[in-house]
XYZ file of C-alpha atoms in Angstrom:
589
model
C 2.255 33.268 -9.862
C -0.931 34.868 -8.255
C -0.776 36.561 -4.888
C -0.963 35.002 -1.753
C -4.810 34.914 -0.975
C -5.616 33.277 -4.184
C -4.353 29.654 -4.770
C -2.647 29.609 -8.141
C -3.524 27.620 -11.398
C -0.003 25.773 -11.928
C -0.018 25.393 -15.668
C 2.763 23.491 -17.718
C 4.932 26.184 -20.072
C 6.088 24.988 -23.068
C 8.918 23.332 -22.456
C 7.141 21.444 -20.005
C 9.568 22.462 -17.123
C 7.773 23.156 -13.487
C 9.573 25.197 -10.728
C 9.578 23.462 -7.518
C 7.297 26.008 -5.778
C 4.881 24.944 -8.974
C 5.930 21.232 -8.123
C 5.320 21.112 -4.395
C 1.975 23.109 -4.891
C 0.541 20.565 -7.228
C 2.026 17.876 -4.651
C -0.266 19.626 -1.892
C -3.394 17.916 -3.474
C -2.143 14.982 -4.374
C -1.148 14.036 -1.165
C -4.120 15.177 0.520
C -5.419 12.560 -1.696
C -3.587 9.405 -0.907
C -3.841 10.572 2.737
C -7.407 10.451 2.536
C -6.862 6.260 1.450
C -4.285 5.679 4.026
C -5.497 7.300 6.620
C -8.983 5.610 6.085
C -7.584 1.738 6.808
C -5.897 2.811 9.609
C -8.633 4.554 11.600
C -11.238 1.816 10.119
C -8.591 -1.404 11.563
C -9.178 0.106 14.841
C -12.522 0.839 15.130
C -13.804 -2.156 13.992
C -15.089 -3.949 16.912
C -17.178 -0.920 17.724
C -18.647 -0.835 15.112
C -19.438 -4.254 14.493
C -20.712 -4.037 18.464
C -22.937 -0.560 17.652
C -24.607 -2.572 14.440
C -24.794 -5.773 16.464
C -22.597 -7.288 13.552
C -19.721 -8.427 14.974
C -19.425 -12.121 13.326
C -18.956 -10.224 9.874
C -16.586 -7.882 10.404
C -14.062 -9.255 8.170
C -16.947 -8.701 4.946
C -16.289 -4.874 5.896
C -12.593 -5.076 5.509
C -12.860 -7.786 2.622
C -15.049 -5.657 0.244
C -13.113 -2.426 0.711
C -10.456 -4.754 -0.148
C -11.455 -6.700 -3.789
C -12.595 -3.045 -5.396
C -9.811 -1.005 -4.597
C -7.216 -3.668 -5.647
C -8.817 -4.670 -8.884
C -9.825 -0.938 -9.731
C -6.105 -0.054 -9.247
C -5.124 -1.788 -12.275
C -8.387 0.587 -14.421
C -7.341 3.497 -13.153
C -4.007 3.312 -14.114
C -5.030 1.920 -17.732
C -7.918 4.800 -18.042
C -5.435 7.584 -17.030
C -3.006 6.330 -19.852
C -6.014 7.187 -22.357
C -7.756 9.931 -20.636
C -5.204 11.553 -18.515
C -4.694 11.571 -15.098
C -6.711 14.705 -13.643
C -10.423 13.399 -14.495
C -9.191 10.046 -13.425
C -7.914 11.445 -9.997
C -10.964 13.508 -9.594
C -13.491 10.830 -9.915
C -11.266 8.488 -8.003
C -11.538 11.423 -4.636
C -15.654 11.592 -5.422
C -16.150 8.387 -5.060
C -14.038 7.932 -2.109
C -15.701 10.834 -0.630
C -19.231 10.106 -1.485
C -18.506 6.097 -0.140
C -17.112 8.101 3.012
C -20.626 9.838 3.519
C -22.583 6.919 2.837
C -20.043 4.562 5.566
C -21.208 6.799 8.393
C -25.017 6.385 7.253
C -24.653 2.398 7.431
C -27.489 1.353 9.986
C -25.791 -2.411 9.408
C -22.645 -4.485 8.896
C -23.926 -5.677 5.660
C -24.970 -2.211 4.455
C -21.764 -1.123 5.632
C -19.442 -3.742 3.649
C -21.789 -2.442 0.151
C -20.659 0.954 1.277
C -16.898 0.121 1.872
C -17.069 -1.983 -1.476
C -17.801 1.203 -3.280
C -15.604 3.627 -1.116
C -13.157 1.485 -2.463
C -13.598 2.199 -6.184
C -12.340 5.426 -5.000
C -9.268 4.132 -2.893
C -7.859 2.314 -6.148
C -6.934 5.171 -7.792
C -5.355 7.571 -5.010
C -2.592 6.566 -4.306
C -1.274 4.825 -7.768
C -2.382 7.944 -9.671
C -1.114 10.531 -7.045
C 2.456 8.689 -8.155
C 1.508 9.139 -11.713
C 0.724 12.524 -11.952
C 4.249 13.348 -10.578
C 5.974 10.970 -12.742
C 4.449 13.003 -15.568
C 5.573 16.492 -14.017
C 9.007 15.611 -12.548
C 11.173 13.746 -14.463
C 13.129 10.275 -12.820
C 16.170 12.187 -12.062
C 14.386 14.696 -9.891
C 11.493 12.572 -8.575
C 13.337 10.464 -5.576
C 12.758 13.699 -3.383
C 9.665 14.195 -4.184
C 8.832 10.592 -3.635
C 10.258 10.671 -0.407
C 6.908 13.655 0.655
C 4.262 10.338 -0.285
C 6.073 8.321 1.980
C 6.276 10.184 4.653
C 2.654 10.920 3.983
C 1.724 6.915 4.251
C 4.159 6.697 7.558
C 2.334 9.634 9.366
C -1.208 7.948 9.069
C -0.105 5.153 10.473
C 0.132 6.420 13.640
C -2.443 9.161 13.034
C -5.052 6.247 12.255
C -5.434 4.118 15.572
C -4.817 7.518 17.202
C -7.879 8.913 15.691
C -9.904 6.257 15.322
C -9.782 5.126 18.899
C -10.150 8.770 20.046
C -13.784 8.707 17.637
C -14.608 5.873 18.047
C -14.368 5.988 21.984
C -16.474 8.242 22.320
C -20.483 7.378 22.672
C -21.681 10.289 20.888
C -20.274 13.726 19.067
C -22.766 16.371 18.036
C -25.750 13.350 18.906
C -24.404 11.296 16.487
C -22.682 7.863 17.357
C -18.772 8.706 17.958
C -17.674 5.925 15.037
C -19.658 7.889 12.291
C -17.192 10.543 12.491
C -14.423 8.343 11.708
C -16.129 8.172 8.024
C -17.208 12.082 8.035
C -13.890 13.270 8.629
C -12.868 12.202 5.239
C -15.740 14.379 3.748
C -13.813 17.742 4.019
C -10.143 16.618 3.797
C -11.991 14.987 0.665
C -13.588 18.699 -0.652
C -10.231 20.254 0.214
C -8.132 18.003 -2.002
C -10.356 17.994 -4.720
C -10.370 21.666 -4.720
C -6.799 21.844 -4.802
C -6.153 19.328 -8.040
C -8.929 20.972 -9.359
C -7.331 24.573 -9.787
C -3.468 23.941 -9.312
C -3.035 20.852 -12.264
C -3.336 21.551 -15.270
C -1.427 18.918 -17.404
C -2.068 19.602 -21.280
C -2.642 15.663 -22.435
C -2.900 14.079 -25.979
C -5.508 11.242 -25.995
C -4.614 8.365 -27.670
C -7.000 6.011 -29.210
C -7.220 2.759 -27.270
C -9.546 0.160 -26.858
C -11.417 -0.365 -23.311
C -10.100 -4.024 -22.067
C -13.435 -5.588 -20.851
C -12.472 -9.244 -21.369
C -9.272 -7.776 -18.468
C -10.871 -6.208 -16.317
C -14.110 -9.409 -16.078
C -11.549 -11.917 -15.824
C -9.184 -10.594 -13.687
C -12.697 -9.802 -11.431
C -13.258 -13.211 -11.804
C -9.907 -14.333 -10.793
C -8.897 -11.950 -7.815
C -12.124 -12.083 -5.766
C -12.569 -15.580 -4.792
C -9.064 -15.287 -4.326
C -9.046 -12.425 -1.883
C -11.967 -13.271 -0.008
C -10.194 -17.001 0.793
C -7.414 -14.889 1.740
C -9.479 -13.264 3.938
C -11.798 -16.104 5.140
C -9.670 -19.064 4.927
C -8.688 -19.231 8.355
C -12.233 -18.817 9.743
C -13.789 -22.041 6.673
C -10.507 -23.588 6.994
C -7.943 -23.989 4.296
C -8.993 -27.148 2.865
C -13.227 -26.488 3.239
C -15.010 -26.655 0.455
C -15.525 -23.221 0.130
C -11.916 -22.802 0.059
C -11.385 -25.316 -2.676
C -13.966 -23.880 -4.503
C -12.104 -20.429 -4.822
C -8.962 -21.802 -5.643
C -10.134 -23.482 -8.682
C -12.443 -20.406 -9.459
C -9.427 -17.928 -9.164
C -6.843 -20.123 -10.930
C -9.317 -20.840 -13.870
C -9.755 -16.522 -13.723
C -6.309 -15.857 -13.875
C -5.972 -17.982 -16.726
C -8.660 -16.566 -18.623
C -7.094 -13.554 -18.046
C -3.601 -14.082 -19.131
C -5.620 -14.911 -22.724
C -7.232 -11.950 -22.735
C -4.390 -9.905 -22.014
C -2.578 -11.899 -24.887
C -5.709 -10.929 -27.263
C -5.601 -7.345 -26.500
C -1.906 -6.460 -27.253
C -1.164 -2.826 -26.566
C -4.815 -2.376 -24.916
C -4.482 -4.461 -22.689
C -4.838 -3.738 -18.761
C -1.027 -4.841 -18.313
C 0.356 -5.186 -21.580
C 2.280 -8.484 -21.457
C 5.143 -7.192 -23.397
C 5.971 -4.656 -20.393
C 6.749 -8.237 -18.738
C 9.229 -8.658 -21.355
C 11.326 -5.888 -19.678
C 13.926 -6.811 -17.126
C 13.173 -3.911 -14.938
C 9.138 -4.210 -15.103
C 9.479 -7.998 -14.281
C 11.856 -7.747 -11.600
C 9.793 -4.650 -9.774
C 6.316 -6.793 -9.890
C 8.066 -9.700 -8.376
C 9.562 -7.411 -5.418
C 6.483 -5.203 -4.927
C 4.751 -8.753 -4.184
C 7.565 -10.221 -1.928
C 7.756 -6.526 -0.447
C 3.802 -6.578 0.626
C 3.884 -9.934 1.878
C 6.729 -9.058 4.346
C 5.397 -4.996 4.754
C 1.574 -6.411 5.317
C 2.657 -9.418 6.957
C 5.158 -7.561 9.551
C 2.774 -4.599 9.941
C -0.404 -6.648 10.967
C 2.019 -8.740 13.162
C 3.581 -5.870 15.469
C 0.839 -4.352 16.925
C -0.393 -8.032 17.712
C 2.600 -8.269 19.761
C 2.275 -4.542 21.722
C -1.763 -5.057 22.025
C -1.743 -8.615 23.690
C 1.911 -9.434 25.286
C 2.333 -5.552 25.981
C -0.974 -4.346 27.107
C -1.581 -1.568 25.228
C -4.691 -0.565 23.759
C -5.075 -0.107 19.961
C -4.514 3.656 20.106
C -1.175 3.458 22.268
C -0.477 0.742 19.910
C -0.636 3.077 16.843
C 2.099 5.495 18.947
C 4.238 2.219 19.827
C 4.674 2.093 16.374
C 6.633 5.519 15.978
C 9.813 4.114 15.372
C 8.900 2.279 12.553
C 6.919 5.476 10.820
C 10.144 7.290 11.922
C 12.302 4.607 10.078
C 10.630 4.731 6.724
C 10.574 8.981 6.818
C 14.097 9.362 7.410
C 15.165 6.500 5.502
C 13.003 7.209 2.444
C 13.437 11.175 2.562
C 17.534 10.719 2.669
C 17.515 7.991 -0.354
C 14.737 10.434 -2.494
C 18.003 13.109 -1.782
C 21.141 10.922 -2.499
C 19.534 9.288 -5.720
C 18.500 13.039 -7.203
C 22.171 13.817 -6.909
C 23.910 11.060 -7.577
C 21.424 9.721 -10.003
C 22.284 6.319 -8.023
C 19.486 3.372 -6.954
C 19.867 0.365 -7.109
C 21.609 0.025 -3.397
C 18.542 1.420 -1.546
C 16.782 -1.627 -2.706
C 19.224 -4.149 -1.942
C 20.322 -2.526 1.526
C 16.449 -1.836 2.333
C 15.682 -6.245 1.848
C 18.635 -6.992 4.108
C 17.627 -4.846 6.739
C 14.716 -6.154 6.586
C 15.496 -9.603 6.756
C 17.936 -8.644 9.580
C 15.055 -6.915 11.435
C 12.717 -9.872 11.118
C 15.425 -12.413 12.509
C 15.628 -9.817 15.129
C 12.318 -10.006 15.773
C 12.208 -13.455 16.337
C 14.161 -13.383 19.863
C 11.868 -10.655 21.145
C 9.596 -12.238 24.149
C 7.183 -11.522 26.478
C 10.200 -10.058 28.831
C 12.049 -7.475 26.235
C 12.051 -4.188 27.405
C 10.569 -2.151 24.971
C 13.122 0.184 23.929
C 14.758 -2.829 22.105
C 11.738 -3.556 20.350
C 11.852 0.166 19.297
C 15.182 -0.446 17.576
C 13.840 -3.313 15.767
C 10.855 -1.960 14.125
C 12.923 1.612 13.240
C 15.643 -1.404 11.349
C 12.155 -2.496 9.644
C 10.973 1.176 8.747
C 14.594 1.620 7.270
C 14.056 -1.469 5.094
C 10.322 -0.694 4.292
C 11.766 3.014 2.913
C 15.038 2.318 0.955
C 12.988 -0.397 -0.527
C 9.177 0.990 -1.858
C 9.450 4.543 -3.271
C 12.741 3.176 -5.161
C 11.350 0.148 -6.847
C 8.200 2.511 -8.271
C 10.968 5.101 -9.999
C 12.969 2.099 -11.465
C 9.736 0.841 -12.925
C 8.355 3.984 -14.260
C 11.852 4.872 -15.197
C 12.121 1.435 -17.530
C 8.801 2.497 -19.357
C 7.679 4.673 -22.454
C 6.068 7.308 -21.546
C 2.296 6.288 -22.809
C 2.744 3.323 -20.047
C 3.649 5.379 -16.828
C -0.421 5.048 -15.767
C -0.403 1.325 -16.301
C 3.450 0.767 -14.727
C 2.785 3.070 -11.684
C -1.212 0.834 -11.044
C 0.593 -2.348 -11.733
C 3.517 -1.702 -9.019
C 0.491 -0.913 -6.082
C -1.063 -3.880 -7.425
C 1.221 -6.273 -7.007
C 2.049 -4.857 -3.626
C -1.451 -4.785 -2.515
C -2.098 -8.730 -3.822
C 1.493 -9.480 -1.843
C 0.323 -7.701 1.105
C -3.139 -9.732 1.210
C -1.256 -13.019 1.157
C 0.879 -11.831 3.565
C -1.307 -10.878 5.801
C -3.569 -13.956 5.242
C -0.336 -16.235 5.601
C 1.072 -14.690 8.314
C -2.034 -14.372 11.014
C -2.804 -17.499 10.055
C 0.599 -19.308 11.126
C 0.089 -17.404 14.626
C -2.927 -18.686 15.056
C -2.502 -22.239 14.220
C 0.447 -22.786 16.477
C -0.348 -20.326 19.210
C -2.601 -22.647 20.832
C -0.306 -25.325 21.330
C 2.576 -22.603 22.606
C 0.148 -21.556 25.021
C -0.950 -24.778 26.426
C 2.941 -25.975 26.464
C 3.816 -22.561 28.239
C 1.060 -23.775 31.128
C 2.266 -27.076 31.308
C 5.416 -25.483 32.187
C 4.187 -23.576 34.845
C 2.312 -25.861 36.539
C 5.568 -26.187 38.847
C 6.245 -23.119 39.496
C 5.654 -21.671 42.575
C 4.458 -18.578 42.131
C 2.235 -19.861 39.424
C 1.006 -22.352 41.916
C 0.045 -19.638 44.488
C -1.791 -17.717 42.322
C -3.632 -20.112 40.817
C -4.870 -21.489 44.594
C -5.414 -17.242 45.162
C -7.861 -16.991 42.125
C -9.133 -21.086 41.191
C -12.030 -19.127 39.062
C -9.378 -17.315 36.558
C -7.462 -20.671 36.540
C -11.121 -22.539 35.659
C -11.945 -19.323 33.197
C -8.660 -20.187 31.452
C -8.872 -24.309 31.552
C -12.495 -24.190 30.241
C -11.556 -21.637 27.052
C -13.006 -18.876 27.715
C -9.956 -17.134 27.211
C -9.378 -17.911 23.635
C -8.162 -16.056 21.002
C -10.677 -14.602 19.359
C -10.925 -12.572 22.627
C -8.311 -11.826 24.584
C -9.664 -8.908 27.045
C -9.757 -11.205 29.727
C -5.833 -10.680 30.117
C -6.892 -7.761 30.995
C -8.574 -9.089 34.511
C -6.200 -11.730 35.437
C -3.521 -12.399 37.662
C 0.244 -11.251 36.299
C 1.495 -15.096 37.296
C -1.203 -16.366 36.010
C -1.177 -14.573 32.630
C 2.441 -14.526 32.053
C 2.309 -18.344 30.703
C -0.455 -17.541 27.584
C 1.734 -14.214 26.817
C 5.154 -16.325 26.724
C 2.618 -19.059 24.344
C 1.726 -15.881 22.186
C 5.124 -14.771 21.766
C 6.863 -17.998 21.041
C 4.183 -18.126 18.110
C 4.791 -15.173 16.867
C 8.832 -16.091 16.517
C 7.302 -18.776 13.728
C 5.734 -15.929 12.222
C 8.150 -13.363 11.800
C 11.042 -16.304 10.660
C 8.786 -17.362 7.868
C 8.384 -13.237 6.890
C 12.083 -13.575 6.903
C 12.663 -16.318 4.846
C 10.098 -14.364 2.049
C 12.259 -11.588 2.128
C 15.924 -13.379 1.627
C 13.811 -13.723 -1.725
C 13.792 -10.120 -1.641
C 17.425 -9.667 -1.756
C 17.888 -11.949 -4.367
C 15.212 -10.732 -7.075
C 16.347 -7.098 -6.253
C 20.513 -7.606 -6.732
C 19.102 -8.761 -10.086
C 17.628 -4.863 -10.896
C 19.699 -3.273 -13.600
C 20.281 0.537 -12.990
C 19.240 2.406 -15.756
C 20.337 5.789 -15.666
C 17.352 8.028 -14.577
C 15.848 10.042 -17.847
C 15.616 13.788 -17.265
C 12.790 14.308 -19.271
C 9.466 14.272 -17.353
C 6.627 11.997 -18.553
C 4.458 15.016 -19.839
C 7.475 15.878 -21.647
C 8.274 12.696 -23.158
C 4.650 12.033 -24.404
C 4.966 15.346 -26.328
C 8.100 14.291 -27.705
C 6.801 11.275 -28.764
C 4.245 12.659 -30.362
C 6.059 15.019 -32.368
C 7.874 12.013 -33.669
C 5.373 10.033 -34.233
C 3.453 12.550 -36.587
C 7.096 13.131 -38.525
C 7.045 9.335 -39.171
C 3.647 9.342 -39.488
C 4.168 9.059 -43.303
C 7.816 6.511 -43.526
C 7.560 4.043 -41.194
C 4.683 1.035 -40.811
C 2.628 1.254 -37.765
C 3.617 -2.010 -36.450
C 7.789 -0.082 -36.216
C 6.303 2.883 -35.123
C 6.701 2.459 -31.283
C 10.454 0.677 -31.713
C 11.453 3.897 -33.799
C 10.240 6.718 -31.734
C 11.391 4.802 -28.129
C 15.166 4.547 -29.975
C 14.038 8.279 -30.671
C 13.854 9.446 -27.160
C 16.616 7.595 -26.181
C 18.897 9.915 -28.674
C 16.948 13.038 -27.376
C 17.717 11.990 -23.632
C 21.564 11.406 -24.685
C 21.964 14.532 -26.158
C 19.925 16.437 -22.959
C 22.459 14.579 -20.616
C 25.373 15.621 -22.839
C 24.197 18.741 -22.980
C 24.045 19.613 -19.353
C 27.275 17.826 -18.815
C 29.133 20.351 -20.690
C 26.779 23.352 -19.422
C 26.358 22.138 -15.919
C 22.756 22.996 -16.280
C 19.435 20.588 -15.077
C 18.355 19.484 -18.535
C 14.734 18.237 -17.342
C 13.171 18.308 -14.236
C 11.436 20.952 -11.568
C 13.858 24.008 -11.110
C 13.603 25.299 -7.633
C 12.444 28.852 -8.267
């Protein structure tokens, strides 16, 4: 190691074997990375409106958040595919340059429509941070000694979501910083968390990497372009055309063709293919996909529901919102942080995933009796039951997939496990808002009905007939609810109560999508964790692989040098058994 002043190059030795000062200083950059991604939604969902009120855009708002959207979920799956061939580093580095350089050109947008091309390419960037930060330490730690360093990138994700609305309604409250319009910053502040990170991977990883000779899956990466955008932007737009418009029709039959199209060309490109269907053929691969989606659509759908409920029944404004929401960012740390620790010990899994979906189920039935009345403090304990879940549950199902895999497909297994989160997590979202919205109405109007006869609703109404007439004639709908805000408690309690009877619906239905949950995941078979990491495997493998090079047919190759490993692994864990010694892994040094 260097001395103190000078950051140190952190280069594998031969054996492959990093110390965990080596580990964590390699982890620095990476998670300055995915920060940069996470952090970026967060302050962006809150700033939103002004914005779309400073470029007099308003109406298309959601083409801001859509674009971002489509190119950093469909360019998660090349990234992960690219890094498999070309290694992770260059991948990881072009991935933070073009989130960067999207960053700069965001806070440059003089419109909403200039602003959504921007945002489309800033995310081209976003799809590789954070599936490729999880790579690169799957190939420097190995699954036995990962959990706790998985644990570091959730905590990560947790602490921007409260950092986000914090910052971004601190920015983009303000009317001007340095001259320049307070909302820019929100994009600019990525610029040198961006140069910093970049800097970091830069010097710290170096990964020695074979590249193997693959073709580039075109026909995947078209179709599945055609299938997931008209897809995503229904998802997105549905509720605004209207789920049975001909727009909407239109992309259903667009994506489904897509999708088809691109199951074939999967099927024609075998081993190059973006997701290799054989990795589908795997217990462990097929039962992670399936939960990543079922865990987004409850994760997106819960998330995007919550602060709902603190913004309109509670009052608060999106940045009190964002520290409302500590609890839950404190229930994924902790719980996430203590099951990375337990499963590097006890080399154990399987029941974080299964107690994670019940808690979450239990906190979304919970969630259902909270009203317009509940003291807050037992909302608190709610969402920290639903931060528990969220943590037992993500971090573990990425090591069990990346554990089940060879590995030459760690790039493509970690990509495909945010991918399938991030599609659940759209249809979540999409599902979710749009069941509150649909029924809230009628709530609402039942809730007044209600409280026609009440006295003190009756008094108040006679005390202020213009608020009554303001609500009676719409102008208090829900595309704008800021005239809460200026109306009498009595008089406002009856559309809160409305709200938060709709939003029982909401978080029932999450609940019911999550009993799912517990069944796919008591279906995961624990595979012991391998104690080789990936970097070390892939040289392995290719050591075999030339030594058979000359005796076996291609087509048995891959069989023969997986059964290969296996016997290495055995003999590692045997061998530390009866030495008491870590036979893969980081050392802490």
């Amino acid at each position: 190691m260097s001395s103190a002043t000078a950051t140190p190059e952190v280069a594998a030795p031969p054996s492959g074997e990093l110390s965990h000062r080596q580990v964590m200083t390699i982890l620095s950059g990476l998670l300055l990375g995915m920060f940069l991604a996470a952090l970026d939604q967060n302050i962006v969902s809150t700033a939103i409106r002004t914005i779309g009120d400073d470029l007099h855009g308003l109406n298309v708002q959601a083409w801001v958040t859509t674009a971002f959207l489509i190119t950093s979920t469909i360019s998660t799956l090349v990234y992960g595919k690219l890094s498999d061939i070309y290694g992770r580093k260059p991948l990881f580095m072009v991935a933070i340059t073009i989130f960067v350089t999207g960053s700069a050109l965001c806070g440059l947008a003089t419109s909403m429509y200039m602003l959504a091309a921007f945002r489309a390419f800033q995310g081209l960037g976003a799809g590789g941070l954070f599936s490729l930060a999880l790579a690169i330490l799957a190939d420097i730690v190995s699954p036995k000694d990962r959990p706790k360093y998985m644990g570091y990138f959730m905590a990560t994700f947790a602490t921007s979501s409260v950092l986000g609305p914090v910052v971004g309604g601190f920015l983009s409250g303000q009317s001007s910083i340095f001259g320049i319009a307070g909302w820019r910053w929100i994009f600019w502040v990525n610029v040198p968390i961006g140069i910093v990170a970049l800097t970091v991977v830069a010097k710290v990883l170096k990964m020695p990497f074979v590249r193997r000779e693959s073709r580039i899956d075109w026909w995947g990466a078209g179709t599945i372009i055609v299938g997931l955008v008209p897809l995503l932007i229904v998802a997105e737009q549905g509720r605004e055309w209207g789920w049975g418009s001909g727009w909407a029709l239109a992309c259903y039959l667009v994506g489904v063709l897509g999708l088809v199209a691109f199951v074939f060309a999967e099927r024609m490109m075998g081993e190059d293919a973006l997701i290799p269907l054989r990795l589908f053929k795997g217990r462990t691969f097929s039962i992670g996909a399936t939960q990543s989606t079922l865990l987004g659509v409850g994760m997106f759908g819960g998330i995007a529901s919550i602060p709902l409920y603190l913004q309109i029944v509670k009052g608060a404004s999106p940045t009190q919102a964002g520290l409302l929401i500590l609890p839950l960012v404190a229930g994924i740390m902790v719980s996430a942080l203590a099951a990375g620790q337990i499963t590097s010990r006890t080399g154990r899994y399987k029941i974080f995933p299964v107690i994670g979906s019940i808690a979450l189920v239990a906190a979304m039935l919970l969630l259902t009796t909270v009203g317009a009345d509940t003291t807050l403090w037992i909302t608190d304990l709610y969402m920290l039951l639903f931060g528990v879940g969220l943590g037992l549950n993500m971090q573990t199902i990425v090591l069990a997939m990346q554990n089940s895999v060879p590995p030459r497909d760690i790039g493509v297994t970690t990509s495909s496990s945010t991918f399938f989160r991030q599609v659940g997590g759209t249809l979540g979202a999409a599902i979710f808002l749009s069941i509150l919205f649909s029924t809230a109405p009628a709530k609402i109007a039942a809730q007044y009905k209600e409280a026609a006869t009440d006295p003190a609703f009756q008094a108040a109404a006679q005390a202020h007939p213009d608020q009554v007439k303001a609500i009676m004639s719409g102008t208090g709908s829900l595309s704008d609810t800021a005239f809460l805000n200026h109306l009498d408690s009595a008089l406002a309690h009856p559309f809160l109560v409305g709200f938060s009877n709709a939003m029982d619906l909401v978080f029932l239905v999450g609940a019911i999508v999550l009993v799912f949950a517990v069944i796919v995941v008591s279906f995961l078979k624990e595979v012991p964790l391998r104690t080789m990491s990936g970097a070390q495997a892939a040289r392995a493998e290719e050591q075999i692989a030339a030594e058979l090079a000359s005796t076996v047919a291609p087509e048995d190759r891959m069989a023969v040098i997986d059964a290969a490993l296996q016997a290495e692994e055995e003999q590692l864990e045997a061998l530390a058994a009866t030495t008491g010694a870590d036979p893969g892994g980081a050392t802490h040094k």
